[in-house]
Short mmCIF file of C-alpha atoms in Angstrom, two decimals:
data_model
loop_
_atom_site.label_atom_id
_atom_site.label_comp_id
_atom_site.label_asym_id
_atom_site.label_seq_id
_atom_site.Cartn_x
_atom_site.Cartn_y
_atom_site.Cartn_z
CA UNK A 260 24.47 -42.37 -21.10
CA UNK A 261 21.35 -43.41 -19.06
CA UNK A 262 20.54 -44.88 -15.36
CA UNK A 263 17.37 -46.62 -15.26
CA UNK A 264 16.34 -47.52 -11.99
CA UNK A 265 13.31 -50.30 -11.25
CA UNK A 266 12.09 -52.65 -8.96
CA UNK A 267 11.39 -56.79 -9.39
CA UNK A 268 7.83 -55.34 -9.49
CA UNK A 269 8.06 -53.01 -12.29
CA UNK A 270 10.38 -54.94 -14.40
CA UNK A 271 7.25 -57.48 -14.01
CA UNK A 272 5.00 -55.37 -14.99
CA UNK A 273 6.88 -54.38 -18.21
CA UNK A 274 7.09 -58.51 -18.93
CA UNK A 275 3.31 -58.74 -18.09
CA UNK A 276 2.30 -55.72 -20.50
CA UNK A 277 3.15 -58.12 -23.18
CA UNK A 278 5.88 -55.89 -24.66
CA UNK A 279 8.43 -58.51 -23.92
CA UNK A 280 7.04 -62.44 -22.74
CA UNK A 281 6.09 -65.09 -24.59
CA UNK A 282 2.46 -65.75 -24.53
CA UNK A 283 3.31 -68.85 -22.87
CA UNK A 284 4.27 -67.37 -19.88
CA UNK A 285 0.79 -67.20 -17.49
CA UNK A 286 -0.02 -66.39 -13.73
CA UNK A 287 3.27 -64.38 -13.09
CA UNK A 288 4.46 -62.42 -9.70
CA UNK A 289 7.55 -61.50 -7.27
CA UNK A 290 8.16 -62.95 -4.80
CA UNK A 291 11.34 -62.14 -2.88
CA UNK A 292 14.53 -62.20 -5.25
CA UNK A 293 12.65 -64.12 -7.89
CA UNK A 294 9.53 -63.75 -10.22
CA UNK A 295 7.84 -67.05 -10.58
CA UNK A 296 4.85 -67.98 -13.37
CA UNK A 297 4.05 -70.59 -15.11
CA UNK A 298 4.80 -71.82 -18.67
CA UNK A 299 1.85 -73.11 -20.97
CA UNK A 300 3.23 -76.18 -22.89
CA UNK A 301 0.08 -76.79 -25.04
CA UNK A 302 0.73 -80.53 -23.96
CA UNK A 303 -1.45 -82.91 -22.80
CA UNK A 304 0.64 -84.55 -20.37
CA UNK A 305 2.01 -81.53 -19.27
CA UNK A 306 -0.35 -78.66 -19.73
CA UNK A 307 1.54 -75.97 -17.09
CA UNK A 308 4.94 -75.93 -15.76
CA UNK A 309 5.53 -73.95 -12.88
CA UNK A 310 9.01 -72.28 -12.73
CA UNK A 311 10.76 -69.17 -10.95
CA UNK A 312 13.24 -66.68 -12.47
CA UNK A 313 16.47 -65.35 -10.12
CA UNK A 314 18.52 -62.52 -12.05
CA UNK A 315 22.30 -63.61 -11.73
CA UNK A 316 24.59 -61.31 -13.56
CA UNK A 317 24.90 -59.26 -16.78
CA UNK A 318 27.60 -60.64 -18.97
CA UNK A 319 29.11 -59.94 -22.43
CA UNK A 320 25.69 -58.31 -23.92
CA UNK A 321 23.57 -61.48 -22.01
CA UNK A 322 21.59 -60.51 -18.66
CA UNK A 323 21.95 -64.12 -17.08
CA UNK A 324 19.34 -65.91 -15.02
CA UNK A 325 18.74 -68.89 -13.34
CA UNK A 326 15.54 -71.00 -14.33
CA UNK A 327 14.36 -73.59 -11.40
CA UNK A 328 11.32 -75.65 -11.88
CA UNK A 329 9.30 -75.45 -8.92
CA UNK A 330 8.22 -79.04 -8.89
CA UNK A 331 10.36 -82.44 -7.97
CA UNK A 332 8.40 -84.26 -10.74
CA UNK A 333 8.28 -81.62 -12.79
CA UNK A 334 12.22 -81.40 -12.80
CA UNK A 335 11.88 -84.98 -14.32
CA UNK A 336 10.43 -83.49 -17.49
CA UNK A 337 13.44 -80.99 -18.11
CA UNK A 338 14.64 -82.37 -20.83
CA UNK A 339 10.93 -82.91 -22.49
CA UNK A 340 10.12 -78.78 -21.63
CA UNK A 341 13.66 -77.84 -23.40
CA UNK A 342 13.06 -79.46 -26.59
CA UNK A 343 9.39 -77.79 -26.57
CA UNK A 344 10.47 -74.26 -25.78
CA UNK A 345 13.84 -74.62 -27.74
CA UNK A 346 10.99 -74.04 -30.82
CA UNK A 347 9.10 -71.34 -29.03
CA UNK A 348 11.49 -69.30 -27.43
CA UNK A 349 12.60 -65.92 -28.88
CA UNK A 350 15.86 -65.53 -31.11
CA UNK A 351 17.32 -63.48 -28.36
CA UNK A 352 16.78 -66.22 -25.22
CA UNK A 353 18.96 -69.03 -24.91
CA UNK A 354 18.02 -71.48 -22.30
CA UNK A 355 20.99 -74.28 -21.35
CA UNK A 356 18.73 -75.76 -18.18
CA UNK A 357 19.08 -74.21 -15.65
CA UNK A 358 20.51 -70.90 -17.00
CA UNK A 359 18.39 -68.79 -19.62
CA UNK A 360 20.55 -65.98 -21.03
CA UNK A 361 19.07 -63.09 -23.04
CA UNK A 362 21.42 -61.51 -25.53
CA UNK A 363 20.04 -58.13 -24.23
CA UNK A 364 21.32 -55.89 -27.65
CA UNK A 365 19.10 -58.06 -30.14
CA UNK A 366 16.23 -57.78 -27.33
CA UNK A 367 16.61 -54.27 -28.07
CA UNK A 368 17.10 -54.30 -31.39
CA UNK A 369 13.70 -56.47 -32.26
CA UNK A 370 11.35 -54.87 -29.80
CA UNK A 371 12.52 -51.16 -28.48
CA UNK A 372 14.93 -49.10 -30.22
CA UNK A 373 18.10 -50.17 -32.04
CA UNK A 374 20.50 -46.85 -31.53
CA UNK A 375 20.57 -47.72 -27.57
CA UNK A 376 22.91 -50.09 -26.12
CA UNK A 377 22.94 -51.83 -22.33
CA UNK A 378 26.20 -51.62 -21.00
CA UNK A 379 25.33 -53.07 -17.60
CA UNK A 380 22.87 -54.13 -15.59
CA UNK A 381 23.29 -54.78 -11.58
CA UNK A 382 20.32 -56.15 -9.14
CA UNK A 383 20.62 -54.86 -5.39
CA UNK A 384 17.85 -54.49 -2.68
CA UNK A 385 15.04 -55.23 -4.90
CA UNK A 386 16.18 -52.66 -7.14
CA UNK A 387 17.82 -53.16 -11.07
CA UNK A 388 19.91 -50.42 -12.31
CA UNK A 389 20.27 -50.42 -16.08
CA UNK A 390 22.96 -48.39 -17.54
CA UNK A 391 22.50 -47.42 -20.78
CA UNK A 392 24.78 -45.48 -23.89
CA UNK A 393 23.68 -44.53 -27.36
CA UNK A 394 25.33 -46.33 -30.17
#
């Protein structure tokens, strides 16, 4: 068993080292509780969506976040973004507006190492602690 501890920050910088984001994903920081960025929709009617990121929970296997689109008018397009990024999103993200789950073993599995296993993750005072157990 493992304890990883990081900050917003860090865990930002491991999304931005393009280990783990989509290459849609541009322009991304922390601010507060919550990264924000912006999607790239390769649309011409909407070319950027901007959107922010608040961890909720870890769940069954799924760290659990809540997805809010930074924009009134840009909320109107919801529905037009999900069908978009339904194609482009990874195997292990799962986006039911405004929750985005990612099942967190097959994140592991397809990118990092498949003999480690999350078995929770909490978010206090800026700070994630990811526990971790071999399988």
């Amino acid at each position: 068993m493992a304890r990883i501890l990081f900050s917003f920050e860090e865990l930002l910088d491991i999304l931005i080292s393009d280990v783990l984001r989509p290459g849609a994903v541009v322009r991304a920081r922390v601010k507060g509780d919550r990264i924000h960025f912006v999607i790239r929709t390769n649309s011409f009617v909407l070319p950027f969506v901007p959107v922010s990121l608040k961890y909720l929970r870890f769940e069954d296997g799924h760290a659990v976040f809540e997805l809010a689109m930074v924009s009134g008018r840009v909320k109107k397009a919801v529905d037009r973004l999900n069908q978009m990024l339904e194609l482009k999103i990874p195997a292990y993200m799962r986006l039911e507006y405004p929750i985005l789950s990612i099942d967190i073993d097959k994140l592991l599995a397809e990118k990092i190492d498949r003999g480690v296993r999350v078995k929770d993750i909490s978010f206090e005072n800026g700070e994630f602690t990811v526990i971790t157990e071999n399988v």
